[in-house]
JSON list of C-alpha atoms in Angstrom, two decimals:
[
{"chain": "A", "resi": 1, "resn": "UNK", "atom": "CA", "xyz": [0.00, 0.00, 0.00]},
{"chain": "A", "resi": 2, "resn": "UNK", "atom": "CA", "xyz": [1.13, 3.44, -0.84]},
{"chain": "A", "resi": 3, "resn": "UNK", "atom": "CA", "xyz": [2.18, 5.85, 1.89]},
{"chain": "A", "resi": 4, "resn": "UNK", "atom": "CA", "xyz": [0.31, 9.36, 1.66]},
{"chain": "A", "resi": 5, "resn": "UNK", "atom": "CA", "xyz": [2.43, 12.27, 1.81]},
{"chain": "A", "resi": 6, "resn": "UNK", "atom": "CA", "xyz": [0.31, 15.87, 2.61]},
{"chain": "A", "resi": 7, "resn": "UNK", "atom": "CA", "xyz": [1.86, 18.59, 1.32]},
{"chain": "A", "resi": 8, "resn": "UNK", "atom": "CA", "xyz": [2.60, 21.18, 4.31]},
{"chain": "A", "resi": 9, "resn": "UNK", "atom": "CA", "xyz": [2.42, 24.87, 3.98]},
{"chain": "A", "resi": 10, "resn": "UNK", "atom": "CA", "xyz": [6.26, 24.91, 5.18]},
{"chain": "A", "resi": 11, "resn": "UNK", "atom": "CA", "xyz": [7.28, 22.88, 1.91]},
{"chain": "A", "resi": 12, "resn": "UNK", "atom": "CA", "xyz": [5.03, 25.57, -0.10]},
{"chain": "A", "resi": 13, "resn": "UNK", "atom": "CA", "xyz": [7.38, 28.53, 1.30]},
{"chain": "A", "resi": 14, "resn": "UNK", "atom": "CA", "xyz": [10.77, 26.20, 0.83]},
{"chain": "A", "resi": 15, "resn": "UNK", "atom": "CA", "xyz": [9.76, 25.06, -2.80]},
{"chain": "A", "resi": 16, "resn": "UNK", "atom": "CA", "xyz": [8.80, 29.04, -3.49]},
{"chain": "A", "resi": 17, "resn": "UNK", "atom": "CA", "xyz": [11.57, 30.17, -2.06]},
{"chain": "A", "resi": 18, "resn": "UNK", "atom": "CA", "xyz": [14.00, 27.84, -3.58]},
{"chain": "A", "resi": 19, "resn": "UNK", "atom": "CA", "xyz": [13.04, 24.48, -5.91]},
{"chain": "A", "resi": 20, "resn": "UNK", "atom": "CA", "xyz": [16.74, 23.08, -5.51]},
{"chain": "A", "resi": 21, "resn": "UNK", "atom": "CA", "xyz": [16.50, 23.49, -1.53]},
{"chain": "A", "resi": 22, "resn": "UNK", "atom": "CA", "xyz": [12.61, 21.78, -1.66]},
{"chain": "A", "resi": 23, "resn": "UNK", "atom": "CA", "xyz": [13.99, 19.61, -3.77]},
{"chain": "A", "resi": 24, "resn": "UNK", "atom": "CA", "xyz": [16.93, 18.01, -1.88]},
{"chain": "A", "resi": 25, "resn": "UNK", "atom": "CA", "xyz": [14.80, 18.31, 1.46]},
{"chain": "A", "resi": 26, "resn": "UNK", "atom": "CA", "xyz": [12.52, 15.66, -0.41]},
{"chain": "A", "resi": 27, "resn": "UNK", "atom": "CA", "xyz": [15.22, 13.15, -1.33]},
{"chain": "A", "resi": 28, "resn": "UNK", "atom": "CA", "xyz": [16.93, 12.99, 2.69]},
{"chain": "A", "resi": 29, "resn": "UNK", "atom": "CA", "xyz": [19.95, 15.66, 2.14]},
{"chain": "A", "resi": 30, "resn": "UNK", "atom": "CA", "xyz": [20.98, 17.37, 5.81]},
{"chain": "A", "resi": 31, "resn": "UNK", "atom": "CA", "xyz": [19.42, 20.61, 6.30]},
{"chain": "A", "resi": 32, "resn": "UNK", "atom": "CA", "xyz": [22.07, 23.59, 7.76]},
{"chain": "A", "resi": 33, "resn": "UNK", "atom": "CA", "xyz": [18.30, 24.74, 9.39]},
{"chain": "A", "resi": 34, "resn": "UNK", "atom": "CA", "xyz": [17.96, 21.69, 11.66]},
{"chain": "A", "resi": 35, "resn": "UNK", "atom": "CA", "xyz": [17.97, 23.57, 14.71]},
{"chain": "A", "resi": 36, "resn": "UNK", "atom": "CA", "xyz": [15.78, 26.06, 13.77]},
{"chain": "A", "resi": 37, "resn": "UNK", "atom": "CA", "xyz": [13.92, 23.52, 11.95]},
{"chain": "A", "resi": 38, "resn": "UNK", "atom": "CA", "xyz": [13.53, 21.62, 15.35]},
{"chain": "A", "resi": 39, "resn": "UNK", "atom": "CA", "xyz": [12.90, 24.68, 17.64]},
{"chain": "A", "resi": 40, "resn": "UNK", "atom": "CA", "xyz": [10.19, 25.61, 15.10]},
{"chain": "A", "resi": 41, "resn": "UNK", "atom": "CA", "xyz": [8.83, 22.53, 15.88]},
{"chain": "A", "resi": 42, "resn": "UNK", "atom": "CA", "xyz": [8.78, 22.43, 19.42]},
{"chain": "A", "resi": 43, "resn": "UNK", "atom": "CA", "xyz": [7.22, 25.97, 19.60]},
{"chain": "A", "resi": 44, "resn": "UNK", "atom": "CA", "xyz": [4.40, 24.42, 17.29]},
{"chain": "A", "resi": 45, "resn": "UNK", "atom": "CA", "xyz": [3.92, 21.91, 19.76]},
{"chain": "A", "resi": 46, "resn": "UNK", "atom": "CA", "xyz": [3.62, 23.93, 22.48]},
{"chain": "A", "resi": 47, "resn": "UNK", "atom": "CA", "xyz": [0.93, 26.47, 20.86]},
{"chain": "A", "resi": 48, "resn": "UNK", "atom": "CA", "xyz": [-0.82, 23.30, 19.73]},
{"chain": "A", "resi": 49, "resn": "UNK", "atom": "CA", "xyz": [-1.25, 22.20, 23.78]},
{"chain": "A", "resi": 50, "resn": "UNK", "atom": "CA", "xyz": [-2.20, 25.51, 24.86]},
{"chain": "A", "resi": 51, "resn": "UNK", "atom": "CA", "xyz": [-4.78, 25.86, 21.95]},
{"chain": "A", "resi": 52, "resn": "UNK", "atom": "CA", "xyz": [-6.46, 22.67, 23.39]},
{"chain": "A", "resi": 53, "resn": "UNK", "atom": "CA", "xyz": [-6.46, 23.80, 27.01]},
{"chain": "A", "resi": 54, "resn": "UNK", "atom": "CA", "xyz": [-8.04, 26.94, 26.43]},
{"chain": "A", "resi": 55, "resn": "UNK", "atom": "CA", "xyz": [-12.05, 25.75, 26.03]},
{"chain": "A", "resi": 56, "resn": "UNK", "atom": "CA", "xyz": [-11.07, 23.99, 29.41]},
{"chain": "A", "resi": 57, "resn": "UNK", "atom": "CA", "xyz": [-9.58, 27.28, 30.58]},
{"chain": "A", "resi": 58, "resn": "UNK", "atom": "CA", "xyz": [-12.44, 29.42, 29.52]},
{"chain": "A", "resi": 59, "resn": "UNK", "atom": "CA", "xyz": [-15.31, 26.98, 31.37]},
{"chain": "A", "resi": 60, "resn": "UNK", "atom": "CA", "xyz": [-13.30, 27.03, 34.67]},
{"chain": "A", "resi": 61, "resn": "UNK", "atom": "CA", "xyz": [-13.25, 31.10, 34.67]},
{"chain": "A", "resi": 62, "resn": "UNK", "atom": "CA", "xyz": [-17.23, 30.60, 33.70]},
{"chain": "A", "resi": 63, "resn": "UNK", "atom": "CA", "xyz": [-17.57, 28.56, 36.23]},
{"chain": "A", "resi": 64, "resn": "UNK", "atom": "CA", "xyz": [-15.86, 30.52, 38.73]},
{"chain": "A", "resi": 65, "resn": "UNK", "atom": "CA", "xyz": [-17.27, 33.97, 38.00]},
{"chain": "A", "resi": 66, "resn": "UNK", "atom": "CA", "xyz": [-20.51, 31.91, 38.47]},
{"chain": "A", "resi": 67, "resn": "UNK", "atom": "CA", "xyz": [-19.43, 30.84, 41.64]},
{"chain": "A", "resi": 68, "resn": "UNK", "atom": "CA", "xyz": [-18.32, 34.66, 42.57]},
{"chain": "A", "resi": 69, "resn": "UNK", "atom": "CA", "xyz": [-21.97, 36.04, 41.83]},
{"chain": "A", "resi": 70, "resn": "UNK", "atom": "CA", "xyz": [-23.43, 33.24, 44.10]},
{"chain": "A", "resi": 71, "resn": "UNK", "atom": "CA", "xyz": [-21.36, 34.12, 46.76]},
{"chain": "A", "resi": 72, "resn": "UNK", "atom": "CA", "xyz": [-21.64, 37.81, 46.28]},
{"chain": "A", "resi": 73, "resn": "UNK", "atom": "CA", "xyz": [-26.26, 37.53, 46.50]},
{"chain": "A", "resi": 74, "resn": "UNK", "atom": "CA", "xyz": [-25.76, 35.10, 49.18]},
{"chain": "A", "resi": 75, "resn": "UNK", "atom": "CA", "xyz": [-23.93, 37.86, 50.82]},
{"chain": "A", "resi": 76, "resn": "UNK", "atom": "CA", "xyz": [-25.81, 40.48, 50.29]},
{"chain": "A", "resi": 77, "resn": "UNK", "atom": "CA", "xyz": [-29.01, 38.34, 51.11]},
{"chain": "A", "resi": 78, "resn": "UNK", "atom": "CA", "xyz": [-27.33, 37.93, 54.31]},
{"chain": "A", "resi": 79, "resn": "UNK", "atom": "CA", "xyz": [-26.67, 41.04, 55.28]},
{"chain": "A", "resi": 80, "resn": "UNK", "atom": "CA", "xyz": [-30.15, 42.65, 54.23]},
{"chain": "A", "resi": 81, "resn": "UNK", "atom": "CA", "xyz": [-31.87, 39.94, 56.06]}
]
């Protein structure tokens, strides 16, 4: 079976910017951009796990400034009572 290869936006701006560069990055030749190449990649990574948190961050502050109102009329119940 044949593998699928998905063309990334990154090998887009490589081939545009230089065909012989896209060009040996397809057939395995060392990069000189490997570390940039790899911190790059870990940045990625990281924006990728805070992008998923965030739903998760923004029902806990929900949930809290719902939690802050209670308290607040229970309060102020209290203390017209």
């Amino acid at each position: 079976m044949r593998q699928e290869h998905y063309i990334r936006a990154s090998e887009v701006g490589t081939f545009l910017y230089c065909r012989r560069a896209w060009h040996l990055s397809r057939h395995g030749a060392p990069s000189l951009l490997e570390a940039e190449r790899a911190q790059g990649t870990a940045f990625h990574h990281q924006h990728g796990q805070r992008a998923r948190a965030a739903p998760r961050a923004g029902r806990l502050a929900r949930w809290c400034a719902l939690a802050a109102l209670w308290l607040f009329l229970i309060g102020l119940a209290l203390a017209l009572w």
